[in-house]
Amino acid sequence: MSYSTQIVELAIAGNKQAFEQLLKFESEKLYKIAFLHMRNKEDALDVLQEATYKAYTSIHQLKSPAFFSTWLVKILIRTAYKELERKKKMIQLPEETILFILESNQELDPSIDLSEALAFLNVDYRNVITL
């Protein structure tokens, strides 16, 4: 079963129900693509949600209703790549370090100047923290 370009045209015109119909038809394929890129259910669903929002807000830019599916998949893949790139920039601390920090009951010293402490960090780490 496939959908007609008339449904896509209705969605482009702003018909929410038509857009929902299109998503229902494409949902299984989109989830599989998202999961293949993200490698876990939660991230796949997050990326799928973000891509759906992007598609909904920009469907008026779709030039050819016949290519709706391709257009939607392209949005999904770009969204997945952006999320993967964002995750690469995150610093992963070793589990032992996290446990040590959580288990230490040391009081924080309010006299430590944050800007001085940041000055000692590698530029990449400093940028991540200041963002």
mmCIF file of C-alpha atoms in Angstrom:
data_model
loop_
_atom_site.group_PDB
_atom_site.id
_atom_site.type_symbol
_atom_site.label_atom_id
_atom_site.label_comp_id
_atom_site.label_asym_id
_atom_site.label_seq_id
_atom_site.Cartn_x
_atom_site.Cartn_y
_atom_site.Cartn_z
ATOM 1 C CA MET A 1 0.000 0.000 0.000
ATOM 2 C CA SER A 2 1.292 3.445 -0.863
ATOM 3 C CA TYR A 3 -0.050 6.936 -0.535
ATOM 4 C CA SER A 4 -0.963 9.291 -3.327
ATOM 5 C CA THR A 5 0.698 12.569 -4.133
ATOM 6 C CA GLN A 6 -2.658 14.180 -3.302
ATOM 7 C CA ILE A 7 -2.101 13.394 0.386
ATOM 8 C CA VAL A 8 1.359 14.946 0.163
ATOM 9 C CA GLU A 9 -0.125 18.027 -1.502
ATOM 10 C CA LEU A 10 -2.664 18.315 1.318
ATOM 11 C CA ALA A 11 0.154 18.088 3.865
ATOM 12 C CA ILE A 12 2.099 20.776 1.999
ATOM 13 C CA ALA A 13 -1.018 22.956 2.134
ATOM 14 C CA GLY A 14 -1.002 22.615 5.935
ATOM 15 C CA ASN A 15 -3.380 19.715 6.529
ATOM 16 C CA LYS A 16 -2.197 18.113 9.789
ATOM 17 C CA GLN A 17 -4.175 14.917 9.299
ATOM 18 C CA ALA A 18 -2.580 14.369 5.899
ATOM 19 C CA PHE A 19 0.873 14.826 7.419
ATOM 20 C CA GLU A 20 0.011 12.340 10.178
ATOM 21 C CA GLN A 21 -1.143 9.815 7.567
ATOM 22 C CA LEU A 22 2.139 10.167 5.720
ATOM 23 C CA LEU A 23 4.104 9.667 8.927
ATOM 24 C CA LYS A 24 2.112 6.571 9.845
ATOM 25 C CA PHE A 25 2.872 5.094 6.468
ATOM 26 C CA GLU A 26 6.602 5.901 6.723
ATOM 27 C CA SER A 27 7.062 5.294 10.472
ATOM 28 C CA GLU A 28 8.464 1.757 10.414
ATOM 29 C CA LYS A 29 11.000 2.556 7.705
ATOM 30 C CA LEU A 30 12.026 5.795 9.452
ATOM 31 C CA TYR A 31 12.522 4.047 12.786
ATOM 32 C CA LYS A 32 14.702 1.375 11.177
ATOM 33 C CA ILE A 33 16.871 4.011 9.513
ATOM 34 C CA ALA A 34 17.164 6.000 12.749
ATOM 35 C CA PHE A 35 18.052 2.876 14.726
ATOM 36 C CA LEU A 36 20.707 1.838 12.194
ATOM 37 C CA HIS A 37 22.388 5.209 12.567
ATOM 38 C CA MET A 38 22.010 5.749 16.315
ATOM 39 C CA ARG A 39 22.417 2.124 17.497
ATOM 40 C CA ASN A 40 19.972 2.377 20.401
ATOM 41 C CA LYS A 41 16.246 2.824 20.830
ATOM 42 C CA GLU A 42 16.227 6.035 22.870
ATOM 43 C CA ASP A 43 18.559 7.954 20.561
ATOM 44 C CA ALA A 44 16.719 6.635 17.506
ATOM 45 C CA LEU A 45 13.410 7.887 18.894
ATOM 46 C CA ASP A 46 14.938 11.270 19.770
ATOM 47 C CA VAL A 47 16.333 11.682 16.266
ATOM 48 C CA LEU A 48 13.057 10.534 14.745
ATOM 49 C CA GLN A 49 11.136 13.080 16.797
ATOM 50 C CA GLU A 50 13.501 15.892 15.818
ATOM 51 C CA ALA A 51 13.358 14.925 12.129
ATOM 52 C CA THR A 52 9.551 14.784 12.247
ATOM 53 C CA TYR A 53 9.442 18.292 13.682
ATOM 54 C CA LYS A 54 11.849 19.570 11.024
ATOM 55 C CA ALA A 55 9.808 17.941 8.270
ATOM 56 C CA TYR A 56 6.532 19.334 9.603
ATOM 57 C CA THR A 57 7.871 22.875 9.860
ATOM 58 C CA SER A 58 9.489 22.813 6.432
ATOM 59 C CA ILE A 59 7.107 20.705 4.342
ATOM 60 C CA HIS A 60 6.058 23.820 2.437
ATOM 61 C CA GLN A 61 9.566 23.776 0.913
ATOM 62 C CA LEU A 62 9.044 20.351 -0.679
ATOM 63 C CA LYS A 63 9.117 20.970 -4.409
ATOM 64 C CA SER A 64 7.898 17.618 -5.722
ATOM 65 C CA PRO A 65 5.248 15.649 -3.803
ATOM 66 C CA ALA A 66 6.384 12.467 -5.557
ATOM 67 C CA PHE A 67 9.671 12.644 -3.640
ATOM 68 C CA PHE A 68 8.173 13.063 -0.151
ATOM 69 C CA SER A 69 9.615 9.801 1.154
ATOM 70 C CA THR A 70 13.108 10.571 -0.136
ATOM 71 C CA TRP A 71 12.916 14.099 1.259
ATOM 72 C CA LEU A 72 11.825 12.825 4.675
ATOM 73 C CA VAL A 73 14.568 10.189 4.831
ATOM 74 C CA LYS A 74 17.143 12.821 3.891
ATOM 75 C CA ILE A 75 15.995 15.022 6.789
ATOM 76 C CA LEU A 76 16.188 12.035 9.144
ATOM 77 C CA ILE A 77 19.699 11.066 8.075
ATOM 78 C CA ARG A 78 20.987 14.638 8.359
ATOM 79 C CA THR A 79 19.446 14.920 11.815
ATOM 80 C CA ALA A 80 21.071 11.634 12.861
ATOM 81 C CA TYR A 81 24.483 12.766 11.585
ATOM 82 C CA LYS A 82 24.192 16.064 13.458
ATOM 83 C CA GLU A 83 23.313 14.219 16.660
ATOM 84 C CA LEU A 84 26.197 11.785 16.220
ATOM 85 C CA GLU A 85 28.566 14.695 15.625
ATOM 86 C CA ARG A 86 27.264 16.442 18.744
ATOM 87 C CA LYS A 87 27.813 13.285 20.786
ATOM 88 C CA LYS A 88 31.404 13.027 19.545
ATOM 89 C CA LYS A 89 32.115 16.429 21.061
ATOM 90 C CA MET A 90 30.976 15.283 24.477
ATOM 91 C CA ILE A 91 33.725 14.220 26.823
ATOM 92 C CA GLN A 92 33.272 10.737 28.228
ATOM 93 C CA LEU A 93 34.827 10.383 31.659
ATOM 94 C CA PRO A 94 35.948 6.932 32.712
ATOM 95 C CA GLU A 95 33.484 5.218 35.038
ATOM 96 C CA GLU A 96 36.098 5.038 37.797
ATOM 97 C CA THR A 97 36.490 8.825 37.735
ATOM 98 C CA ILE A 98 32.751 9.378 37.963
ATOM 99 C CA LEU A 99 32.445 6.935 40.878
ATOM 100 C CA PHE A 100 35.362 8.574 42.668
ATOM 101 C CA ILE A 101 33.765 12.003 42.346
ATOM 102 C CA LEU A 102 30.382 10.742 43.515
ATOM 103 C CA GLU A 103 31.827 8.837 46.464
ATOM 104 C CA SER A 104 34.084 11.610 47.705
ATOM 105 C CA ASN A 105 32.395 13.632 50.398
ATOM 106 C CA GLN A 106 34.684 16.595 50.089
ATOM 107 C CA GLU A 107 33.174 20.018 50.489
ATOM 108 C CA LEU A 108 33.529 22.334 47.541
ATOM 109 C CA ASP A 109 35.897 25.227 48.126
ATOM 110 C CA PRO A 110 34.049 28.455 47.305
ATOM 111 C CA SER A 111 37.338 30.352 47.109
ATOM 112 C CA ILE A 112 38.336 28.581 43.889
ATOM 113 C CA ASP A 113 38.065 30.996 40.989
ATOM 114 C CA LEU A 114 36.380 29.269 38.088
ATOM 115 C CA SER A 115 38.126 31.357 35.450
ATOM 116 C CA GLU A 116 41.518 30.490 36.946
ATOM 117 C CA ALA A 117 40.653 26.804 36.997
ATOM 118 C CA LEU A 118 39.482 26.945 33.373
ATOM 119 C CA ALA A 119 42.759 28.569 32.341
ATOM 120 C CA PHE A 120 44.600 25.368 33.280
ATOM 121 C CA LEU A 121 42.484 23.172 31.024
ATOM 122 C CA ASN A 122 43.236 22.082 27.491
ATOM 123 C CA VAL A 123 41.502 24.388 24.980
ATOM 124 C CA ASP A 124 39.121 21.645 23.808
ATOM 125 C CA TYR A 125 37.997 20.854 27.345
ATOM 126 C CA ARG A 126 37.656 24.545 28.174
ATOM 127 C CA ASN A 127 35.426 25.092 25.127
ATOM 128 C CA VAL A 128 33.171 22.205 26.089
ATOM 129 C CA ILE A 129 32.746 23.515 29.624
ATOM 130 C CA THR A 130 32.106 27.108 28.592
ATOM 131 C CA LEU A 131 29.487 26.043 26.060
#
